[in-house]
Amino acid sequence: MQLSNFTLPLALDWILSAAQSRLNPVQQNLVSSANVSVPAASMTYTLPPLPYSYDALEPHFDAETMEIHHSKHHQTYVTNLNAALAGSEFSTLAVDEVITKLDQLPASKQTAVRNHGGGHANHSFFWKNLKPNTTLSSEGLKAAIERDFSSFEAFQQQFEKAAATVFGSGWAWLVKREGSLAIVTTKNQDSPLMGEAVAGASGFPIIGLDVWEHAYYLKFRNKRPDYIKAYWNVVNWDEASTRFAQSD
Amino acid sequence: MSTTLVKNSALRSALRPTAPTAAKRAALTLTATRGKATLPDLPYDYGALEPAISGKIMELHHSKHHNTYVTSYNAASEKMAEAVQKGDITAQIATQPLINFHGGGHTNHTLFWENLAPKSSGGGEPPSGPLGQSIDKHFGSLDAMKENFNAALAGIQGSGWAWLVQDNQTGALQIKTYANQDPVVGQFHPVLGIDAWEHAYYLQYENRKAEYFKNIWDVINWKAADKRFK
């Protein structure tokens, strides 16, 4: 990764190279879009820019919700995560890794990192998990869905039911674990990446749907099932196929 | 828009468990319609709590969200009655979370509408009498209690409620938060509740929930809270 273009005064040499390679694309985008200098000590996790404009998922997901969801809700998770991990050695890890190590954090930090780290991880995943006009063509993922759910329609029905019946706030996921696919749900900002003991679910997320009310209320009001149906128009099967191929 | 009926009895009967006569007890095995929950009417118009809570929110919150808890509770209740009748313990246990969630939702929202009032009917007027004194004793002042309460609301992760509750044994006041639609039961009974689910404020306040928590005190009906305080 090239860093020579940067003028950000980040003290990079103390960051682990693995974490750095994950941060690089984010930093590049931040420089090009914001043109601000960022003091190293106060900024570890950053809000990733959307890979598309706020209205790109219309008419299915409305622009107003996308903007508030990204620039307000997700930003708040990032801000609060940075506050919770300020000065901690764990702040050098990518967020997907931090949330697998909650039990290694000081007890006083665990809840905050579970909520805000989970929120940051989940939403970072979510934006990439959305894209207009993709189709499930990858033989790998398509075949696996048909194998594990008997048909694509059956999979959709099960996913819709899971997403509709989450009590309160949470997420519905298609995950891959030990070679097969499963539909799981988590509450609040828990992620299957956190594992069974923490989140009551495990596995590598292939697709996921935010069913917190803020994800759909402005356009769909109380009608969560309508929002879930709309999701099928914007789920990013390209990203899902890539993730499926990458995972065990 | 809400109709105006005999409001108090409608609200009360929505919550009061019916005392079965012998004939009704016999009928229980045949039908599950005894004790059916109904959506209570609001004692005020949907727009009456503006500007603290918009009429649009009140209408959706009452006629859609609360109504769904009522119908879902009734459906779960019927399933439970069938399972009890068949002696199917596994089915009862599987149905219990639905009863908790939808029954809790019905209970909580019924109490919530009661502890809100338009300013013209005393909304926002501070508590006097024993409750006011107890608040001063336990929190120092009404403002200190509200600060505490709003901090509790802000700290809720996901969906839930914050309640001013009273200990059934000691009479002491406390602020507690409950996740999702968990009702105040057991050691405590509810005095005053505020809904922190996003649907309670999102159309008007979006993510600015602290603003909602601050403004709702203008329409809190302390008279209802007084009646719940023992």
Short mmCIF file of C-alpha atoms in Angstrom, two decimals:
data_model
loop_
_atom_site.label_atom_id
_atom_site.label_comp_id
_atom_site.label_asym_id
_atom_site.label_seq_id
_atom_site.Cartn_x
_atom_site.Cartn_y
_atom_site.Cartn_z
CA MET A 1 0.00 0.00 0.00
CA GLN A 2 1.36 3.45 -0.95
CA LEU A 3 1.47 6.01 1.82
CA SER A 4 3.72 8.60 0.25
CA ASN A 5 0.84 10.69 -1.06
CA PHE A 6 -0.48 11.34 2.40
CA THR A 7 -0.06 14.48 4.38
CA LEU A 8 -2.00 13.11 7.35
CA PRO A 9 0.22 13.41 10.39
CA LEU A 10 -0.62 9.94 11.61
CA ALA A 11 2.00 8.13 13.57
CA LEU A 12 1.81 5.03 11.45
CA ASP A 13 4.90 3.15 12.48
CA TRP A 14 3.34 1.90 15.68
CA ILE A 15 0.31 0.44 13.98
CA LEU A 16 0.41 -3.25 13.15
CA SER A 17 0.74 -3.77 9.43
CA ALA A 18 -2.36 -5.94 9.26
CA ALA A 19 -4.47 -3.23 10.80
CA GLN A 20 -2.76 -0.66 8.63
CA SER A 21 -3.63 -2.41 5.39
CA ARG A 22 -7.26 -2.40 6.46
CA LEU A 23 -7.16 1.27 7.38
CA ASN A 24 -5.41 2.45 4.22
CA PRO A 25 -8.34 2.59 1.82
CA VAL A 26 -10.36 4.37 4.47
CA GLN A 27 -7.64 6.94 5.03
CA GLN A 28 -7.25 7.55 1.32
CA ASN A 29 -10.94 8.19 0.99
CA LEU A 30 -10.93 10.41 4.05
CA VAL A 31 -8.14 12.58 2.68
CA SER A 32 -9.67 12.88 -0.75
CA SER A 33 -13.13 13.61 0.53
CA ALA A 34 -12.48 15.67 3.64
CA ASN A 35 -9.05 17.19 3.17
CA VAL A 36 -8.51 17.56 6.91
CA SER A 37 -5.50 16.73 9.00
CA VAL A 38 -6.23 14.19 11.67
CA PRO A 39 -4.35 14.06 14.94
CA ALA A 40 -3.23 10.49 15.58
CA ALA A 41 -4.19 10.17 19.21
CA SER A 42 -7.88 10.95 18.86
CA MET A 43 -8.78 9.02 15.73
CA THR A 44 -8.46 5.30 15.32
CA TYR A 45 -11.72 4.12 13.81
CA THR A 46 -13.30 6.16 11.08
CA LEU A 47 -16.62 6.25 9.31
CA PRO A 48 -16.18 4.52 5.96
CA PRO A 49 -17.68 6.42 3.04
CA LEU A 50 -20.54 4.73 1.23
CA PRO A 51 -19.56 3.05 -2.04
CA TYR A 52 -22.51 4.92 -3.65
CA SER A 53 -24.57 8.06 -3.19
CA TYR A 54 -27.34 8.29 -0.59
CA ASP A 55 -30.05 7.99 -3.24
CA ALA A 56 -28.50 5.08 -5.12
CA LEU A 57 -30.82 2.52 -3.55
CA GLU A 58 -34.03 4.38 -4.37
CA PRO A 59 -36.87 3.64 -4.68
CA HIS A 60 -36.28 0.67 -2.36
CA PHE A 61 -34.24 2.24 0.45
CA ASP A 62 -34.86 5.98 0.68
CA ALA A 63 -32.10 8.57 0.47
CA GLU A 64 -33.10 10.33 3.68
CA THR A 65 -32.76 7.15 5.73
CA MET A 66 -29.46 6.24 4.07
CA GLU A 67 -28.07 9.67 4.93
CA ILE A 68 -29.19 9.69 8.57
CA HIS A 69 -28.30 6.04 9.03
CA HIS A 70 -24.77 6.54 7.71
CA SER A 71 -23.85 10.08 8.76
CA LYS A 72 -25.59 10.09 12.13
CA HIS A 73 -26.17 6.59 13.51
CA HIS A 74 -23.04 4.91 12.18
CA GLN A 75 -20.94 7.98 12.92
CA THR A 76 -22.12 7.88 16.54
CA TYR A 77 -20.98 4.27 16.88
CA VAL A 78 -17.55 5.26 15.51
CA THR A 79 -17.25 8.24 17.84
CA ASN A 80 -18.30 6.23 20.89
CA LEU A 81 -16.00 3.34 19.97
CA ASN A 82 -13.05 5.70 19.77
CA ALA A 83 -13.96 7.11 23.16
CA ALA A 84 -14.28 3.64 24.69
CA LEU A 85 -10.93 2.44 23.32
CA ALA A 86 -8.98 5.70 23.64
CA GLY A 87 -5.46 4.85 24.72
CA SER A 88 -6.11 1.12 24.65
CA GLU A 89 -3.80 -1.26 22.79
CA PHE A 90 -6.95 -2.86 21.34
CA SER A 91 -7.60 0.28 19.31
CA THR A 92 -4.86 -0.83 16.94
CA LEU A 93 -6.95 -3.80 15.84
CA ALA A 94 -9.48 -3.73 13.05
CA VAL A 95 -12.98 -3.53 14.46
CA ASP A 96 -13.94 -6.99 13.16
CA GLU A 97 -11.13 -8.37 15.29
CA VAL A 98 -11.82 -6.30 18.42
CA ILE A 99 -15.36 -7.61 18.65
CA THR A 100 -14.09 -11.19 18.75
CA LYS A 101 -11.95 -10.32 21.78
CA LEU A 102 -14.47 -8.67 24.09
CA ASP A 103 -13.57 -11.00 26.95
CA GLN A 104 -9.98 -9.78 26.82
CA LEU A 105 -11.01 -6.18 27.41
CA PRO A 106 -11.25 -4.68 30.88
CA ALA A 107 -14.68 -5.44 32.32
CA SER A 108 -15.58 -1.75 32.40
CA LYS A 109 -15.08 -1.49 28.62
CA GLN A 110 -16.78 -4.64 27.43
CA THR A 111 -20.33 -3.40 27.13
CA ALA A 112 -19.36 -0.19 25.37
CA VAL A 113 -17.15 -2.01 22.86
CA ARG A 114 -19.80 -4.69 22.31
CA ASN A 115 -22.39 -2.03 21.51
CA HIS A 116 -20.32 0.54 19.63
CA GLY A 117 -17.74 -1.81 18.14
CA GLY A 118 -20.58 -4.08 17.11
CA GLY A 119 -22.40 -1.10 15.63
CA HIS A 120 -19.33 0.02 13.70
CA ALA A 121 -18.56 -3.48 12.42
CA ASN A 122 -22.15 -4.25 11.48
CA HIS A 123 -22.78 -1.03 9.64
CA SER A 124 -19.43 -1.12 7.83
CA PHE A 125 -20.47 -4.54 6.58
CA PHE A 126 -24.03 -3.38 5.81
CA TRP A 127 -23.06 -0.60 3.39
CA LYS A 128 -20.98 -3.02 1.33
CA ASN A 129 -23.78 -5.57 1.56
CA LEU A 130 -26.08 -3.20 -0.34
CA LYS A 131 -25.92 -2.39 -4.05
CA PRO A 132 -28.58 -1.79 -6.68
CA ASN A 133 -29.30 -4.33 -9.43
CA THR A 134 -27.17 -7.34 -8.64
CA THR A 135 -28.20 -10.90 -9.29
CA LEU A 136 -27.21 -14.12 -7.61
CA SER A 137 -25.39 -15.83 -10.40
CA SER A 138 -22.39 -17.26 -8.62
CA GLU A 139 -22.74 -21.01 -8.85
CA GLY A 140 -21.02 -21.47 -5.50
CA LEU A 141 -23.35 -19.42 -3.34
CA LYS A 142 -26.48 -20.17 -5.34
CA ALA A 143 -25.87 -23.91 -5.19
CA ALA A 144 -25.13 -23.74 -1.47
CA ILE A 145 -28.38 -21.88 -0.79
CA GLU A 146 -30.36 -24.40 -2.79
CA ARG A 147 -28.62 -27.25 -1.02
CA ASP A 148 -29.01 -25.92 2.50
CA PHE A 149 -32.54 -24.47 2.17
CA SER A 150 -33.97 -26.76 -0.57
CA SER A 151 -34.71 -23.74 -2.80
CA PHE A 152 -33.93 -20.07 -3.12
CA GLU A 153 -37.58 -19.21 -2.40
CA ALA A 154 -37.53 -21.29 0.77
CA PHE A 155 -34.38 -19.48 1.86
CA GLN A 156 -36.03 -16.10 1.24
CA GLN A 157 -39.10 -17.06 3.23
CA GLN A 158 -37.03 -18.24 6.16
CA PHE A 159 -34.88 -15.13 6.10
CA GLU A 160 -37.96 -12.90 5.95
CA LYS A 161 -39.51 -14.70 8.89
CA ALA A 162 -36.33 -14.43 10.95
CA ALA A 163 -35.96 -10.72 10.20
CA ALA A 164 -39.64 -10.04 10.93
CA THR A 165 -39.65 -11.81 14.28
CA VAL A 166 -36.62 -10.22 15.91
CA PHE A 167 -38.04 -8.73 19.14
CA GLY A 168 -36.90 -5.14 19.42
CA SER A 169 -33.62 -4.11 17.81
CA GLY A 170 -31.26 -6.46 16.03
CA TRP A 171 -30.10 -8.04 12.80
CA ALA A 172 -30.87 -11.02 10.61
CA TRP A 173 -27.97 -12.80 8.92
CA LEU A 174 -27.14 -15.49 6.41
CA VAL A 175 -23.90 -16.98 7.75
CA LYS A 176 -21.49 -19.63 6.66
CA ARG A 177 -20.11 -21.92 9.31
CA GLU A 178 -18.35 -25.23 8.98
CA GLY A 179 -19.08 -25.37 5.29
CA SER A 180 -22.84 -24.87 5.40
CA LEU A 181 -25.19 -21.89 5.42
CA ALA A 182 -27.57 -20.89 8.20
CA ILE A 183 -29.92 -18.04 9.04
CA VAL A 184 -29.32 -16.51 12.46
CA THR A 185 -30.46 -13.40 14.29
CA THR A 186 -28.69 -11.24 16.83
CA LYS A 187 -29.99 -8.57 19.16
CA ASN A 188 -28.94 -4.94 19.37
CA GLN A 189 -25.49 -4.58 17.74
CA ASP A 190 -24.31 -8.12 18.35
CA SER A 191 -22.64 -9.84 15.41
CA PRO A 192 -22.22 -13.55 14.65
CA LEU A 193 -18.49 -12.73 14.57
CA MET A 194 -18.70 -12.31 18.35
CA GLY A 195 -19.50 -15.98 18.68
CA GLU A 196 -22.17 -18.09 20.34
CA ALA A 197 -21.29 -17.26 23.92
CA VAL A 198 -21.71 -13.52 23.42
CA ALA A 199 -24.18 -13.17 20.59
CA GLY A 200 -26.07 -16.44 20.73
CA ALA A 201 -25.03 -16.99 17.12
CA SER A 202 -21.84 -17.66 15.21
CA GLY A 203 -20.62 -17.82 11.63
CA PHE A 204 -19.18 -15.65 8.89
CA PRO A 205 -21.77 -13.16 7.58
CA ILE A 206 -22.68 -13.52 3.92
CA ILE A 207 -25.63 -11.12 3.88
CA GLY A 208 -27.22 -9.21 6.74
CA LEU A 209 -30.20 -6.95 7.38
CA ASP A 210 -30.46 -4.23 10.01
CA VAL A 211 -33.94 -4.40 11.58
CA TRP A 212 -33.49 -1.58 14.09
CA GLU A 213 -36.40 0.79 13.55
CA HIS A 214 -34.04 3.58 12.46
CA ALA A 215 -33.20 1.46 9.40
CA TYR A 216 -36.73 1.66 8.03
CA TYR A 217 -39.06 3.88 10.02
CA LEU A 218 -39.03 7.06 7.90
CA LYS A 219 -40.20 5.25 4.77
CA PHE A 220 -41.87 2.08 6.03
CA ARG A 221 -43.17 3.20 9.43
CA ASN A 222 -44.22 0.16 11.45
CA LYS A 223 -44.31 -2.09 8.40
CA ARG A 224 -41.09 -4.01 8.86
CA PRO A 225 -42.19 -6.83 6.50
CA ASP A 226 -42.43 -4.32 3.61
CA TYR A 227 -38.88 -3.16 4.36
CA ILE A 228 -37.67 -6.75 4.39
CA LYS A 229 -39.26 -7.37 0.98
CA ALA A 230 -37.61 -4.20 -0.37
CA TYR A 231 -34.23 -5.51 0.81
CA TRP A 232 -34.21 -8.19 -1.88
CA ASN A 233 -33.93 -5.42 -4.48
CA VAL A 234 -30.77 -3.97 -2.97
CA VAL A 235 -28.89 -6.87 -1.39
CA ASN A 236 -25.43 -7.07 -2.95
CA TRP A 237 -25.09 -10.60 -4.30
CA ASP A 238 -21.67 -9.76 -5.79
CA GLU A 239 -20.27 -9.01 -2.34
CA ALA A 240 -22.10 -11.98 -0.89
CA SER A 241 -20.57 -14.33 -3.50
CA THR A 242 -17.10 -12.95 -2.80
CA ARG A 243 -17.55 -13.43 0.93
CA PHE A 244 -18.88 -16.94 0.41
CA ALA A 245 -15.85 -17.86 -1.72
CA GLN A 246 -13.45 -16.36 0.85
CA SER A 247 -14.78 -18.20 3.85
CA ASP A 248 -14.45 -21.76 5.09
CA MET B 1 -58.39 10.12 15.15
CA SER B 2 -59.23 8.82 18.57
CA THR B 3 -62.84 8.63 19.64
CA THR B 4 -63.81 9.74 23.07
CA LEU B 5 -65.42 7.01 25.07
CA VAL B 6 -65.69 6.43 28.75
CA LYS B 7 -61.94 6.52 28.92
CA ASN B 8 -61.07 5.46 32.41
CA SER B 9 -63.12 2.31 32.44
CA ALA B 10 -61.88 1.35 28.98
CA LEU B 11 -58.31 1.72 30.15
CA ARG B 12 -58.93 -0.07 33.41
CA SER B 13 -60.77 -2.99 31.86
CA ALA B 14 -58.03 -3.49 29.33
CA LEU B 15 -55.73 -4.38 32.20
CA ARG B 16 -57.92 -5.82 34.93
CA PRO B 17 -57.81 -9.62 35.00
CA THR B 18 -61.35 -10.92 34.95
CA ALA B 19 -62.46 -12.98 37.92
CA PRO B 20 -63.97 -16.15 36.48
CA THR B 21 -67.30 -17.45 37.64
CA ALA B 22 -67.79 -21.19 37.79
CA ALA B 23 -69.54 -21.12 34.43
CA LYS B 24 -66.67 -19.23 32.90
CA ARG B 25 -64.12 -21.61 34.32
CA ALA B 26 -65.95 -24.43 32.67
CA ALA B 27 -66.07 -22.49 29.45
CA LEU B 28 -62.30 -22.00 29.53
CA THR B 29 -61.74 -25.46 28.20
CA LEU B 30 -63.96 -24.72 25.23
CA THR B 31 -62.95 -21.21 24.28
CA ALA B 32 -60.04 -18.84 24.75
CA THR B 33 -61.99 -15.62 24.33
CA ARG B 34 -62.22 -14.90 28.05
CA GLY B 35 -59.82 -12.13 29.05
CA LYS B 36 -59.27 -10.91 25.48
CA ALA B 37 -57.15 -7.77 25.39
CA THR B 38 -58.48 -4.67 23.68
CA LEU B 39 -56.81 -1.48 22.52
CA PRO B 40 -57.73 1.26 25.00
CA ASP B 41 -58.85 4.60 23.62
CA LEU B 42 -56.61 7.57 24.26
CA PRO B 43 -58.04 10.13 26.70
CA TYR B 44 -56.94 12.89 24.27
CA ASP B 45 -56.66 13.53 20.53
CA TYR B 46 -53.61 12.36 18.62
CA GLY B 47 -52.44 15.95 18.14
CA ALA B 48 -52.99 17.01 21.74
CA LEU B 49 -49.43 16.35 22.88
CA GLU B 50 -47.77 18.62 20.32
CA PRO B 51 -45.16 20.01 20.08
CA ALA B 52 -43.56 17.48 22.42
CA ILE B 53 -44.86 14.48 20.48
CA SER B 54 -46.30 14.88 17.00
CA GLY B 55 -49.82 13.80 16.13
CA LYS B 56 -48.40 11.60 13.36
CA ILE B 57 -46.34 9.67 15.88
CA MET B 58 -49.21 9.36 18.34
CA GLU B 59 -51.48 7.99 15.64
CA LEU B 60 -48.99 5.38 14.42
CA HIS B 61 -47.85 4.53 17.91
CA HIS B 62 -51.37 3.92 19.20
CA SER B 63 -53.32 2.62 16.18
CA LYS B 64 -50.51 0.51 14.68
CA HIS B 65 -47.80 -0.41 17.19
CA HIS B 66 -49.96 -0.77 20.30
CA ASN B 67 -52.75 -2.38 18.29
CA THR B 68 -50.31 -4.98 16.96
CA TYR B 69 -49.30 -5.87 20.51
CA VAL B 70 -52.97 -6.34 21.39
CA THR B 71 -53.80 -8.61 18.46
CA SER B 72 -50.54 -10.55 18.75
CA TYR B 73 -51.05 -11.01 22.48
CA ASN B 74 -54.55 -12.36 21.87
CA ALA B 75 -53.24 -14.79 19.26
CA ALA B 76 -50.44 -15.96 21.56
CA SER B 77 -52.88 -16.23 24.44
CA GLU B 78 -55.13 -18.53 22.42
CA LYS B 79 -52.15 -20.68 21.46
CA MET B 80 -51.18 -20.87 25.12
CA ALA B 81 -54.69 -21.86 26.18
CA GLU B 82 -54.71 -24.65 23.60
CA ALA B 83 -51.32 -25.87 24.74
CA VAL B 84 -52.46 -25.83 28.37
CA GLN B 85 -55.59 -27.72 27.48
CA LYS B 86 -53.58 -30.38 25.69
CA GLY B 87 -51.04 -30.54 28.48
CA ASP B 88 -48.32 -29.73 25.96
CA ILE B 89 -45.61 -28.25 28.15
CA THR B 90 -43.10 -27.73 25.35
CA ALA B 91 -45.60 -25.74 23.33
CA GLN B 92 -46.40 -23.63 26.40
CA ILE B 93 -42.76 -22.81 26.93
CA ALA B 94 -42.32 -22.01 23.26
CA THR B 95 -45.31 -19.65 23.36
CA GLN B 96 -44.25 -17.89 26.57
CA PRO B 97 -41.83 -15.43 24.89
CA LEU B 98 -44.67 -14.21 22.64
CA ILE B 99 -46.88 -13.64 25.68
CA ASN B 100 -44.04 -11.78 27.41
CA PHE B 101 -43.31 -9.62 24.41
CA HIS B 102 -46.80 -8.74 23.20
CA GLY B 103 -48.44 -8.79 26.62
CA GLY B 104 -45.65 -6.60 27.91
CA GLY B 105 -46.09 -4.28 24.94
CA HIS B 106 -49.80 -3.98 25.64
CA THR B 107 -49.27 -3.38 29.34
CA ASN B 108 -46.51 -0.84 28.86
CA HIS B 109 -48.31 1.21 26.25
CA THR B 110 -51.55 1.27 28.22
CA LEU B 111 -49.67 2.72 31.19
CA PHE B 112 -47.79 5.11 28.90
CA TRP B 113 -50.92 6.72 27.40
CA GLU B 114 -52.22 7.20 30.94
CA ASN B 115 -49.07 8.95 32.11
CA LEU B 116 -49.12 11.43 29.23
CA ALA B 117 -51.50 14.40 29.08
CA PRO B 118 -51.89 17.60 27.11
CA LYS B 119 -50.75 20.72 28.91
CA SER B 120 -54.37 21.82 29.07
CA SER B 121 -55.10 18.76 31.22
CA GLY B 122 -52.13 19.16 33.50
CA GLY B 123 -49.40 17.66 31.35
CA GLY B 124 -46.05 18.81 32.71
CA GLU B 125 -47.43 20.02 36.04
CA PRO B 126 -45.07 18.77 38.74
CA PRO B 127 -46.17 16.16 41.27
CA SER B 128 -47.32 17.33 44.67
CA GLY B 129 -48.32 15.36 47.70
CA PRO B 130 -46.71 12.10 48.78
CA LEU B 131 -45.13 11.32 45.39
CA GLY B 132 -43.53 14.76 45.14
CA GLN B 133 -42.14 14.41 48.63
CA SER B 134 -40.82 10.93 47.96
CA ILE B 135 -39.09 12.14 44.80
CA ASP B 136 -37.38 14.90 46.76
CA LYS B 137 -36.36 12.40 49.41
CA HIS B 138 -34.90 9.84 47.02
CA PHE B 139 -33.42 12.11 44.35
CA GLY B 140 -32.99 15.50 46.03
CA SER B 141 -35.35 17.29 43.68
CA LEU B 142 -37.66 16.77 40.71
CA ASP B 143 -34.99 18.13 38.35
CA ALA B 144 -32.40 15.75 39.75
CA MET B 145 -34.83 12.86 39.25
CA LYS B 146 -35.41 13.92 35.63
CA GLU B 147 -31.67 14.10 35.00
CA ASN B 148 -31.29 10.61 36.39
CA PHE B 149 -34.24 9.39 34.36
CA ASN B 150 -32.93 10.89 31.12
CA ALA B 151 -29.49 9.44 31.71
CA ALA B 152 -31.11 6.04 32.12
CA LEU B 153 -33.09 6.55 28.91
CA ALA B 154 -29.97 7.61 27.01
CA GLY B 155 -28.16 4.53 28.21
CA ILE B 156 -30.67 2.05 26.85
CA GLN B 157 -29.09 -0.07 24.11
CA GLY B 158 -31.51 -1.01 21.39
CA SER B 159 -35.16 -0.94 22.37
CA GLY B 160 -36.60 -0.50 25.85
CA TRP B 161 -38.25 1.66 28.48
CA ALA B 162 -37.22 3.60 31.55
CA TRP B 163 -39.54 3.59 34.55
CA LEU B 164 -39.82 5.34 37.84
CA VAL B 165 -40.73 2.34 39.98
CA GLN B 166 -41.70 1.81 43.59
CA ASP B 167 -40.43 -1.06 45.70
CA ASN B 168 -43.42 -3.12 46.83
CA GLN B 169 -41.93 -3.81 50.24
CA THR B 170 -40.00 -0.71 51.19
CA GLY B 171 -41.97 1.90 49.23
CA ALA B 172 -38.72 3.38 47.96
CA LEU B 173 -38.53 4.99 44.52
CA GLN B 174 -35.98 3.96 41.95
CA ILE B 175 -35.32 4.43 38.24
CA LYS B 176 -34.95 1.23 36.25
CA THR B 177 -34.64 0.37 32.59
CA TYR B 178 -36.25 -2.62 30.95
CA ALA B 179 -35.30 -4.13 27.59
CA ASN B 180 -37.72 -4.52 24.71
CA GLN B 181 -41.24 -4.86 26.16
CA ASP B 182 -40.33 -6.40 29.50
CA PRO B 183 -42.95 -5.11 31.95
CA VAL B 184 -42.38 -3.91 35.47
CA VAL B 185 -43.21 -6.94 37.61
CA GLY B 186 -42.08 -8.67 40.76
CA GLN B 187 -40.36 -6.59 43.38
CA PHE B 188 -41.43 -3.28 41.83
CA HIS B 189 -44.55 -1.71 40.42
CA PRO B 190 -44.59 1.05 37.81
CA VAL B 191 -45.15 4.70 38.71
CA LEU B 192 -44.12 6.49 35.50
CA GLY B 193 -42.74 5.21 32.21
CA ILE B 194 -41.21 6.62 29.05
CA ASP B 195 -40.93 4.64 25.82
CA ALA B 196 -37.41 4.75 24.34
CA TRP B 197 -38.12 2.56 21.31
CA GLU B 198 -37.17 4.42 18.13
CA HIS B 199 -40.76 4.30 16.91
CA ALA B 200 -41.72 6.52 19.86
CA TYR B 201 -39.79 9.48 18.44
CA TYR B 202 -38.11 8.80 15.11
CA LEU B 203 -40.46 10.59 12.69
CA GLN B 204 -40.08 13.81 14.65
CA TYR B 205 -36.65 13.63 16.28
CA GLU B 206 -34.77 11.14 14.05
CA ASN B 207 -31.59 10.17 15.87
CA ARG B 208 -31.83 13.16 18.27
CA LYS B 209 -33.28 11.13 21.10
CA ALA B 210 -31.90 13.41 23.84
CA GLU B 211 -34.19 16.13 22.50
CA TYR B 212 -37.21 13.80 22.75
CA PHE B 213 -36.28 12.80 26.29
CA LYS B 214 -36.05 16.48 27.25
CA ASN B 215 -39.31 17.56 25.60
CA ILE B 216 -41.55 14.72 26.75
CA TRP B 217 -41.51 16.03 30.33
CA ASP B 218 -43.80 18.83 29.09
CA VAL B 219 -46.57 16.29 28.63
CA ILE B 220 -45.98 13.93 31.52
CA ASN B 221 -49.17 13.37 33.49
CA TRP B 222 -48.03 13.40 37.10
CA LYS B 223 -51.62 12.96 38.30
CA ALA B 224 -51.60 9.42 36.90
CA ALA B 225 -48.26 8.77 38.58
CA ASP B 226 -49.68 10.09 41.88
CA LYS B 227 -52.42 7.46 41.72
CA ARG B 228 -49.90 4.66 41.21
CA PHE B 229 -47.78 5.74 44.16
CA LYS B 230 -48.59 3.86 47.35
#
